[in-house]
């Protein structure tokens, strides 16, 4: 490897992107939730996702403290399992789901359906059927055709609370593929071309649908407060026009999620306290100007609750140099973390499980899949003596890893292990060859 002599943040003892519980026990290991990662690798195998329960719960509490008057919905798409649904309920959060699958998993484990909001730009009959059968709190309308479909499914004597997802024309988010606040992307109904206003008028024509508020979601991995303030102004502007036109006073405003986090030391995260304070002031000012009562705020963070609480732990399978690059290949890859391939996300893996006195060297961490784009971390610094059998841990792996995992190459999706107070327990078991074989029912 090309050695780099100065110690750098990526592999030194900078624990800023690790869970608050992370400690460095002797002999080069790293412990999270009081459990050494090497011990977890031995007990549960690799690759494995490790989830620090206290970190998840602390992050929920940070939201509740920063937004005491708001409804905080955890965006289940970031990562959902039954334990996670229980933790959210116990911490006083609701849920944002976007499929019958997420909804049924949550409700069948006891999550109160009235605290669930259903999203989706293309809800299937099964999604809507499950939502009505299970009694979700609100359904967010995302297309004109959904209105009549939903009204018919609710029936003339039924009742369903809904919101309308509006595109406020605000560009924000860490990558083109995760920006949803402007026109020409698939989500929501635009204010600028009048589709949002038209859809709202149609909802108001359906007596069984109760419009409780407007929704917008600007995008993901947003690290500045400003786009949210612009969105507040535009959304309240629309609420004011609806008030003038229909005398309508909407009690809720949902600003979605998208709160950015640091994936590598030194990266910026969204300041939640500043977000809460400035959104509150902007909302109060905008409503005062419009002569409207202040609606109840709803927010939908996903990544910022679970992302930094998760770690992906891999075993190194091979190390080789090709051209100028040293490739450290591990036993997972794009099937358990497609994010670098999708959005070019950068991570800062580190060696765990042993101490190395070797200099740092540049390397690219790749997966085991049959795809040249199967890269987990480009151009990172690892000890120059990194070798097969070593353990690499990738921090900030809690959000959009397992939930976006695929069956590529039939390697099986990794298990999820929760750690807390020195104890580890399995939440989701590893997908086995038997699981894969049992779905393959024809010849
Ligand atoms: C409607 C909606 N709400 C909330 C979220 C959560 O976003 P994040 O995990 O970036 O907070 C998303 C993400 O795609 C979303 O589409």
Coordinates of C-alpha atoms and ligand atoms in Angstrom, one line a residue:
X1 CA 0.0 0.0 0.0
X2 CA 1.1 3.6 -0.5
X3 CA 2.0 4.6 3.1
X4 CA 0.8 7.9 4.6
X5 CA 2.8 8.9 7.6
X6 CA 0.6 11.5 9.2
X7 CA -2.2 10.1 11.3
X8 CA -5.6 11.0 9.9
X9 CA -9.1 11.3 11.3
X10 CA -10.4 8.3 9.3
X11 CA -8.4 5.7 11.3
X12 CA -7.1 7.5 14.4
X13 CA -8.9 7.6 17.6
X14 CA -11.4 10.1 16.3
X15 CA -14.7 8.6 17.5
X16 CA -16.9 11.5 16.5
X17 CA -19.0 9.5 14.0
X18 CA -19.3 6.5 16.3
X19 CA -22.1 5.9 18.8
X20 CA -21.5 7.8 22.1
X21 CA -20.9 4.5 23.8
X22 CA -17.9 3.6 21.7
X23 CA -14.7 3.0 23.7
X24 CA -11.3 1.6 22.7
X25 CA -10.5 -1.3 25.0
X26 CA -6.8 -2.5 24.9
X27 CA -5.3 -4.4 22.0
X28 CA -6.9 -2.3 19.2
X29 CA -10.5 -3.3 19.5
X30 CA -13.5 -1.0 19.6
X31 CA -16.5 -1.7 21.9
X32 CA -20.0 -0.4 21.3
X33 CA -22.7 -0.6 23.9
X34 CA -20.1 -2.2 26.1
X35 CA -19.5 -5.1 23.8
X36 CA -16.2 -5.5 21.8
X37 CA -16.8 -5.7 18.1
X38 CA -14.4 -8.6 17.7
X39 CA -16.5 -10.6 20.2
X40 CA -19.6 -9.8 18.1
X41 CA -17.9 -11.0 14.9
X42 CA -16.9 -14.3 16.6
X43 CA -20.4 -14.9 18.1
X44 CA -22.6 -13.8 15.2
X45 CA -20.3 -14.1 12.2
X46 CA -19.7 -11.5 9.5
X47 CA -20.9 -9.4 7.8
X48 CA -23.1 -8.2 10.6
X49 CA -24.9 -5.0 11.4
X50 CA -24.6 -3.8 15.0
X51 CA -27.2 -1.5 16.4
X52 CA -26.5 0.5 19.6
X53 CA -30.0 0.6 21.3
X54 CA -29.1 3.5 23.7
X55 CA -27.9 5.6 20.8
X56 CA -31.2 5.1 18.9
X57 CA -33.1 6.0 22.0
X58 CA -31.0 9.0 22.8
X59 CA -31.5 10.3 19.3
X60 CA -35.3 10.0 19.8
X61 CA -35.0 11.9 23.0
X62 CA -33.0 14.6 21.4
X63 CA -35.8 15.1 18.9
X64 CA -38.5 15.1 21.6
X65 CA -36.5 17.7 23.6
X66 CA -35.8 19.9 20.5
X67 CA -39.3 19.7 19.2
X68 CA -41.5 19.4 22.3
X69 CA -44.7 20.5 20.6
X70 CA -44.2 18.7 17.4
X71 CA -45.2 15.2 16.4
X72 CA -42.0 13.2 15.5
X73 CA -42.5 10.3 13.1
X74 CA -39.6 7.9 12.6
X75 CA -39.2 7.2 8.8
X76 CA -39.3 3.4 8.9
X77 CA -37.7 3.2 5.4
X78 CA -34.4 4.0 7.0
X79 CA -34.5 0.7 9.0
X80 CA -37.4 -1.3 10.5
X81 CA -37.6 -4.4 12.6
X82 CA -40.0 -5.3 15.4
X83 CA -37.6 -4.1 18.1
X84 CA -37.2 -0.8 16.4
X85 CA -40.9 -0.3 16.3
X86 CA -41.1 -1.0 20.0
X87 CA -38.3 1.4 20.8
X88 CA -40.0 4.2 18.7
X89 CA -43.3 3.6 20.6
X90 CA -41.6 3.6 24.0
X91 CA -39.8 6.8 23.1
X92 CA -43.1 8.5 22.1
X93 CA -42.5 8.7 18.3
X94 CA -44.9 7.8 15.6
X95 CA -44.1 6.1 12.4
X96 CA -43.9 7.1 8.7
X97 CA -44.3 4.0 6.5
X98 CA -44.5 3.6 2.8
X99 CA -45.8 0.1 2.1
X100 CA -48.2 -2.5 3.4
X101 CA -45.1 -4.5 4.5
X102 CA -43.7 -1.8 6.8
X103 CA -47.2 -1.0 8.1
X104 CA -48.1 -4.7 8.9
X105 CA -44.8 -5.4 10.5
X106 CA -45.2 -2.4 12.8
X107 CA -48.9 -3.0 13.6
X108 CA -48.6 -6.7 14.2
X109 CA -45.9 -6.1 16.8
X110 CA -48.2 -3.8 18.6
X111 CA -47.4 -0.3 17.2
X112 CA -50.6 1.9 17.5
X113 CA -51.9 2.4 14.0
X114 CA -53.3 5.8 14.8
X115 CA -49.7 7.0 15.2
X116 CA -48.7 5.8 11.7
X117 CA -48.7 7.9 8.5
X118 CA -48.7 6.1 5.1
X119 CA -46.7 7.6 2.3
X120 CA -46.0 6.4 -1.3
X121 CA -46.0 8.0 -4.7
X122 CA -47.7 4.8 -6.1
X123 CA -49.6 3.1 -3.4
X124 CA -50.9 -0.3 -4.5
X125 CA -54.4 -1.6 -3.7
X126 CA -52.7 -3.7 -1.1
X127 CA -51.1 -0.7 0.6
X128 CA -54.4 1.2 0.7
X129 CA -56.3 -1.8 1.8
X130 CA -53.9 -2.5 4.7
X131 CA -54.0 1.1 5.7
X132 CA -57.8 1.2 5.9
X133 CA -58.1 -2.2 7.5
X134 CA -55.5 -1.5 10.2
X135 CA -56.7 2.1 10.7
X136 CA -53.6 4.2 10.0
X137 CA -53.7 7.8 11.4
X138 CA -53.2 9.6 8.1
X139 CA -52.6 8.8 4.4
X140 CA -50.5 11.2 2.4
X141 CA -52.0 11.7 -1.0
X142 CA -49.3 11.9 -3.7
X143 CA -51.2 11.8 -7.0
X144 CA -54.6 13.0 -8.3
X145 CA -55.7 9.4 -9.2
X146 CA -55.3 8.3 -5.6
X147 CA -58.1 10.6 -4.4
X148 CA -61.0 8.9 -6.0
X149 CA -59.5 5.5 -5.4
X150 CA -59.1 6.2 -1.7
X151 CA -62.5 7.8 -1.4
X152 CA -64.1 4.7 -3.0
X153 CA -62.2 2.3 -0.8
X154 CA -63.2 4.3 2.4
X155 CA -66.8 4.1 1.3
X156 CA -69.6 6.7 1.7
X157 CA -70.0 6.1 5.4
X158 CA -66.3 5.8 6.2
X159 CA -63.8 8.4 7.3
X160 CA -60.1 8.8 6.7
X161 CA -57.7 11.6 7.7
X162 CA -55.4 12.6 4.8
X163 CA -52.6 15.1 4.0
X164 CA -51.5 16.2 0.5
X165 CA -47.9 16.0 -0.4
X166 CA -46.9 19.3 -1.9
X167 CA -43.7 20.1 -3.9
X168 CA -42.7 23.5 -2.6
X169 CA -40.0 24.2 -5.2
X170 CA -37.1 24.1 -2.8
X171 CA -33.9 22.3 -3.9
X172 CA -32.0 20.6 -1.1
X173 CA -30.3 17.3 -0.3
X174 CA -27.0 15.5 -0.5
X175 CA -27.4 14.1 -4.0
X176 CA -29.5 14.5 -7.1
X177 CA -31.2 11.2 -6.5
X178 CA -32.4 12.2 -3.1
X179 CA -33.8 15.7 -3.8
X180 CA -37.5 15.7 -3.8
X181 CA -38.5 19.4 -3.1
X182 CA -38.6 20.6 -6.8
X183 CA -40.6 19.7 -9.9
X184 CA -39.5 17.0 -12.4
X185 CA -39.1 14.3 -9.8
X186 CA -41.7 11.7 -9.1
X187 CA -42.9 12.7 -5.6
X188 CA -45.7 15.1 -4.6
X189 CA -47.9 17.6 -6.4
X190 CA -46.5 20.9 -7.5
X191 CA -47.5 24.3 -6.2
X192 CA -46.1 26.1 -9.3
X193 CA -48.2 24.2 -11.9
X194 CA -51.3 24.2 -9.7
X195 CA -51.6 20.4 -9.4
X196 CA -51.3 20.7 -5.6
X197 CA -54.2 23.2 -5.4
X198 CA -56.3 21.1 -7.8
X199 CA -55.8 18.0 -5.7
X200 CA -56.7 19.8 -2.5
X201 CA -59.9 21.0 -4.1
X202 CA -60.7 17.4 -5.1
X203 CA -60.0 16.1 -1.6
X204 CA -62.3 18.8 -0.1
X205 CA -65.1 17.5 -2.4
X206 CA -64.9 14.0 -0.8
X207 CA -66.8 14.2 2.5
X208 CA -65.3 10.9 3.8
X209 CA -61.7 12.3 3.5
X210 CA -60.7 14.8 6.2
X211 CA -57.8 17.0 5.1
X212 CA -55.7 17.6 8.2
X213 CA -52.7 19.3 6.7
X214 CA -50.1 19.7 4.0
X215 CA -46.9 17.7 3.7
X216 CA -43.6 18.3 2.0
X217 CA -40.3 16.4 2.0
X218 CA -37.4 18.3 0.5
X219 CA -34.9 15.6 0.2
X220 CA -32.4 13.7 2.3
X221 CA -29.0 14.4 3.9
X222 CA -29.8 18.2 4.2
X223 CA -27.2 19.9 6.4
X224 CA -28.5 23.5 6.4
X225 CA -31.6 24.9 8.1
X226 CA -32.3 27.4 5.3
X227 CA -34.2 25.2 2.9
X228 CA -36.7 24.2 5.7
X229 CA -37.4 27.9 6.4
X230 CA -38.1 28.6 2.7
X231 CA -40.4 25.6 2.7
X232 CA -42.2 26.9 5.7
X233 CA -42.9 30.2 4.0
X234 CA -44.1 28.5 0.8
X235 CA -46.3 26.0 2.6
X236 CA -47.9 28.7 4.8
X237 CA -48.4 30.8 1.7
X238 CA -50.4 27.9 0.2
X239 CA -52.3 27.5 3.5
X240 CA -53.2 31.2 3.4
X241 CA -54.5 30.9 -0.1
X242 CA -56.6 27.9 0.9
X243 CA -57.9 29.9 3.8
X244 CA -59.0 32.8 1.5
X245 CA -60.5 30.5 -1.1
X246 CA -62.3 27.9 1.1
X247 CA -62.1 29.4 4.6
X248 CA -60.0 26.3 5.4
X249 CA -57.8 26.2 8.5
X250 CA -55.4 23.3 8.4
X251 CA -54.3 22.1 11.8
X252 CA -51.1 20.3 10.7
X253 CA -48.0 21.0 8.7
X254 CA -45.6 18.1 8.0
X255 CA -42.1 19.1 6.9
X256 CA -40.9 15.6 6.2
X257 CA -37.4 14.5 7.2
X258 CA -34.0 14.6 5.5
X259 CA -31.9 15.8 8.4
X260 CA -28.2 15.3 7.4
X261 CA -25.6 13.5 9.5
X262 CA -21.8 13.1 9.3
X263 CA -20.6 9.9 7.8
X264 CA -16.9 10.8 8.2
X265 CA -15.1 12.8 10.9
X266 CA -15.2 16.5 10.1
X267 CA -18.4 16.3 8.0
X268 CA -21.3 18.6 8.7
X269 CA -24.5 17.4 10.3
X270 CA -27.8 19.4 10.5
X271 CA -28.0 21.3 13.8
X272 CA -31.3 20.1 15.2
X273 CA -31.6 22.7 18.0
X274 CA -31.1 25.5 15.4
X275 CA -33.6 23.7 13.1
X276 CA -36.2 23.5 15.8
X277 CA -35.7 27.1 17.0
X278 CA -35.7 28.7 13.6
X279 CA -38.5 26.7 12.1
X280 CA -40.7 27.5 15.1
X281 CA -40.0 31.2 14.7
X282 CA -40.5 31.2 10.9
X283 CA -43.7 29.3 11.3
X284 CA -45.0 31.7 13.9
X285 CA -44.1 34.7 11.8
X286 CA -45.4 33.4 8.6
X287 CA -48.7 32.4 10.2
X288 CA -49.0 35.8 12.0
X289 CA -48.5 37.5 8.6
X290 CA -51.1 35.3 7.0
X291 CA -53.6 35.7 9.9
X292 CA -53.6 31.9 10.5
X293 CA -53.3 29.9 13.7
X294 CA -50.0 28.1 14.0
X295 CA -50.5 24.5 12.8
X296 CA -49.0 21.6 14.7
X297 CA -45.6 20.7 13.2
X298 CA -44.9 17.1 12.1
X299 CA -41.3 15.9 11.2
X300 CA -40.2 12.6 9.8
X301 CA -36.5 11.9 10.5
X302 CA -35.1 8.5 9.5
X303 CA -31.4 8.6 8.9
X304 CA -30.7 11.0 11.8
X305 CA -32.3 8.6 14.3
X306 CA -30.8 5.3 13.3
X307 CA -27.9 6.0 10.9
X308 CA -25.2 6.9 13.5
X309 CA -26.4 4.1 15.8
X310 CA -25.4 1.3 13.3
X311 CA -22.1 -0.3 12.4
X312 CA -21.4 -2.7 9.6
X313 CA -18.7 -5.3 10.6
X314 CA -16.9 -7.2 7.9
X315 CA -14.1 -9.7 7.7
X316 CA -11.3 -9.0 5.2
X317 CA -11.1 -11.8 2.6
X318 CA -8.3 -10.6 0.3
X319 CA -5.8 -7.7 -0.2
X320 CA -4.3 -7.1 -3.5
X321 CA -2.7 -4.3 -5.6
X322 CA -4.0 -3.6 -9.1
X323 CA -2.3 -0.7 -10.9
X324 CA -2.0 2.1 -8.4
X325 CA -4.8 0.9 -6.1
X326 CA -4.7 -1.5 -3.2
X327 CA -8.0 -3.3 -2.9
X328 CA -9.1 -4.6 0.5
X329 CA -12.0 -7.0 -0.2
X330 CA -14.4 -7.9 2.5
X331 CA -17.1 -10.5 2.9
X332 CA -20.0 -8.1 2.2
X333 CA -20.5 -5.3 -0.3
X334 CA -23.1 -3.7 -2.5
X335 CA -25.8 -6.3 -1.4
X336 CA -25.7 -5.0 2.2
X337 CA -24.8 -1.4 1.3
X338 CA -25.7 -0.1 -2.1
X339 CA -25.3 3.5 -1.1
X340 CA -21.8 4.2 -2.4
X341 CA -22.8 2.7 -5.8
X342 CA -26.1 4.6 -5.8
X343 CA -25.0 8.0 -4.5
X344 CA -21.2 8.0 -4.2
X345 CA -21.5 8.1 -0.4
X346 CA -18.1 8.1 1.4
X347 CA -17.4 6.1 4.5
X348 CA -14.5 5.9 7.0
X349 CA -14.0 2.2 7.9
X350 CA -11.4 1.2 10.5
X351 CA -9.5 -1.9 11.6
X352 CA -10.9 -3.4 14.8
X353 CA -10.0 -6.5 16.8
X354 CA -6.2 -6.1 16.9
X355 CA -3.7 -3.4 17.3
X356 CA -1.5 -2.4 14.4
X357 CA 1.6 -0.3 14.7
X358 CA 2.0 -0.1 10.9
X359 CA 1.8 3.2 9.1
X360 CA -1.4 4.2 7.4
X361 CA -1.8 3.4 3.8
X362 CA -4.3 4.3 1.1
X363 CA -6.7 1.6 0.1
X364 CA -10.1 1.1 -1.5
X365 CA -12.5 -1.2 0.4
X366 CA -14.5 -3.3 -2.0
X367 CA -17.1 -6.1 -1.6
X368 CA -17.2 -9.6 -2.8
X369 CA -19.8 -9.2 -5.6
X370 CA -19.4 -9.7 -9.3
X371 CA -19.5 -6.0 -10.2
X372 CA -16.6 -3.6 -10.6
X373 CA -18.8 -0.9 -9.0
X374 CA -19.0 -2.9 -5.8
X375 CA -17.0 -0.5 -3.7
X376 CA -17.7 0.2 0.0
X377 CA -15.2 2.9 0.7
X378 CA -12.9 4.6 -1.8
X379 CA -9.5 5.9 -1.0
X380 CA -9.4 5.5 2.8
X381 CA -6.5 5.1 5.1
X382 CA -6.0 1.7 6.8
X383 CA -3.0 0.2 8.5
X384 CA -0.5 -0.9 5.8
X385 CA -0.5 -4.4 7.3
X386 CA -4.2 -5.0 6.9
X387 CA -4.6 -8.6 5.8
X388 CA -7.1 -11.4 5.2
X389 CA -8.8 -12.4 8.5
X390 CA -8.8 -8.8 9.8
X391 CA -12.0 -7.1 10.9
X392 CA -13.1 -3.8 9.4
X393 CA -15.9 -1.8 11.0
X394 CA -17.9 0.9 9.1
X395 CA -19.6 3.5 11.3
X396 CA -22.9 5.3 10.5
X397 CA -24.3 2.1 8.9
X398 CA -27.7 2.1 10.6
X399 CA -29.8 3.8 7.9
X400 CA -30.6 2.6 4.4
X401 CA -28.3 -0.3 4.6
X402 CA -30.3 -3.4 5.5
X403 CA -33.5 -1.7 4.3
X404 CA -31.9 -1.3 0.8
X405 CA -30.1 -4.7 0.9
X406 CA -30.5 -7.0 -2.1
X407 CA -30.2 -10.7 -2.8
X408 CA -27.4 -10.2 -5.3
X409 CA -25.2 -13.3 -5.8
X410 CA -27.4 -15.1 -3.2
X411 CA -25.0 -14.3 -0.4
X412 CA -27.8 -13.8 2.1
X413 CA -28.6 -10.6 4.0
X414 CA -26.6 -10.0 7.2
X415 CA -28.1 -10.3 10.7
X416 CA -28.8 -7.3 13.0
X417 CA -27.5 -7.5 16.5
X418 CA -28.5 -5.0 19.2
X419 CA -26.0 -4.0 21.9
X420 CA -26.8 -2.4 25.2
X421 CA -25.1 -2.3 28.6
X422 CA -22.6 -4.9 27.7
X423 CA -25.1 -7.4 26.3
X424 CA -25.7 -8.4 22.7
X425 CA -28.9 -9.9 21.3
X426 CA -30.0 -10.9 17.9
X427 CA -32.8 -8.8 16.4
X428 CA -32.8 -10.1 12.8
X429 CA -31.2 -13.4 11.9
X430 CA -28.9 -13.9 8.9
X431 CA -30.7 -14.9 5.7
X432 CA -29.7 -18.5 5.1
X433 CA -29.3 -20.5 1.9
X434 CA -32.3 -22.4 3.2
X435 CA -34.4 -19.1 3.2
X436 CA -33.3 -18.5 -0.3
X437 CA -34.0 -22.0 -1.5
X438 CA -37.4 -22.1 0.1
X439 CA -38.6 -19.3 -2.0
X440 CA -37.5 -21.0 -5.2
X441 CA -40.5 -23.2 -5.7
X442 CA -40.6 -24.1 -9.4
X443 CA -38.6 -26.3 -11.8
Ligands
LIG1 C1 -41.7 11.3 2.9 C2 -40.4 11.1 3.6 N1 -40.3 11.4 4.9 C3 -39.1 11.1 5.5 C4 -38.0 10.6 4.9 C5 -36.8 10.3 5.7 O1 -35.7 10.9 5.3 P1 -34.3 10.9 6.1 O2 -34.1 9.5 6.4 O3 -33.3 11.5 5.2 O4 -34.6 11.7 7.4 C6 -38.1 10.3 3.6 C7 -36.9 9.7 2.9 O5 -36.9 9.3 1.7 C8 -39.3 10.5 2.9 O6 -39.4 10.2 1.6

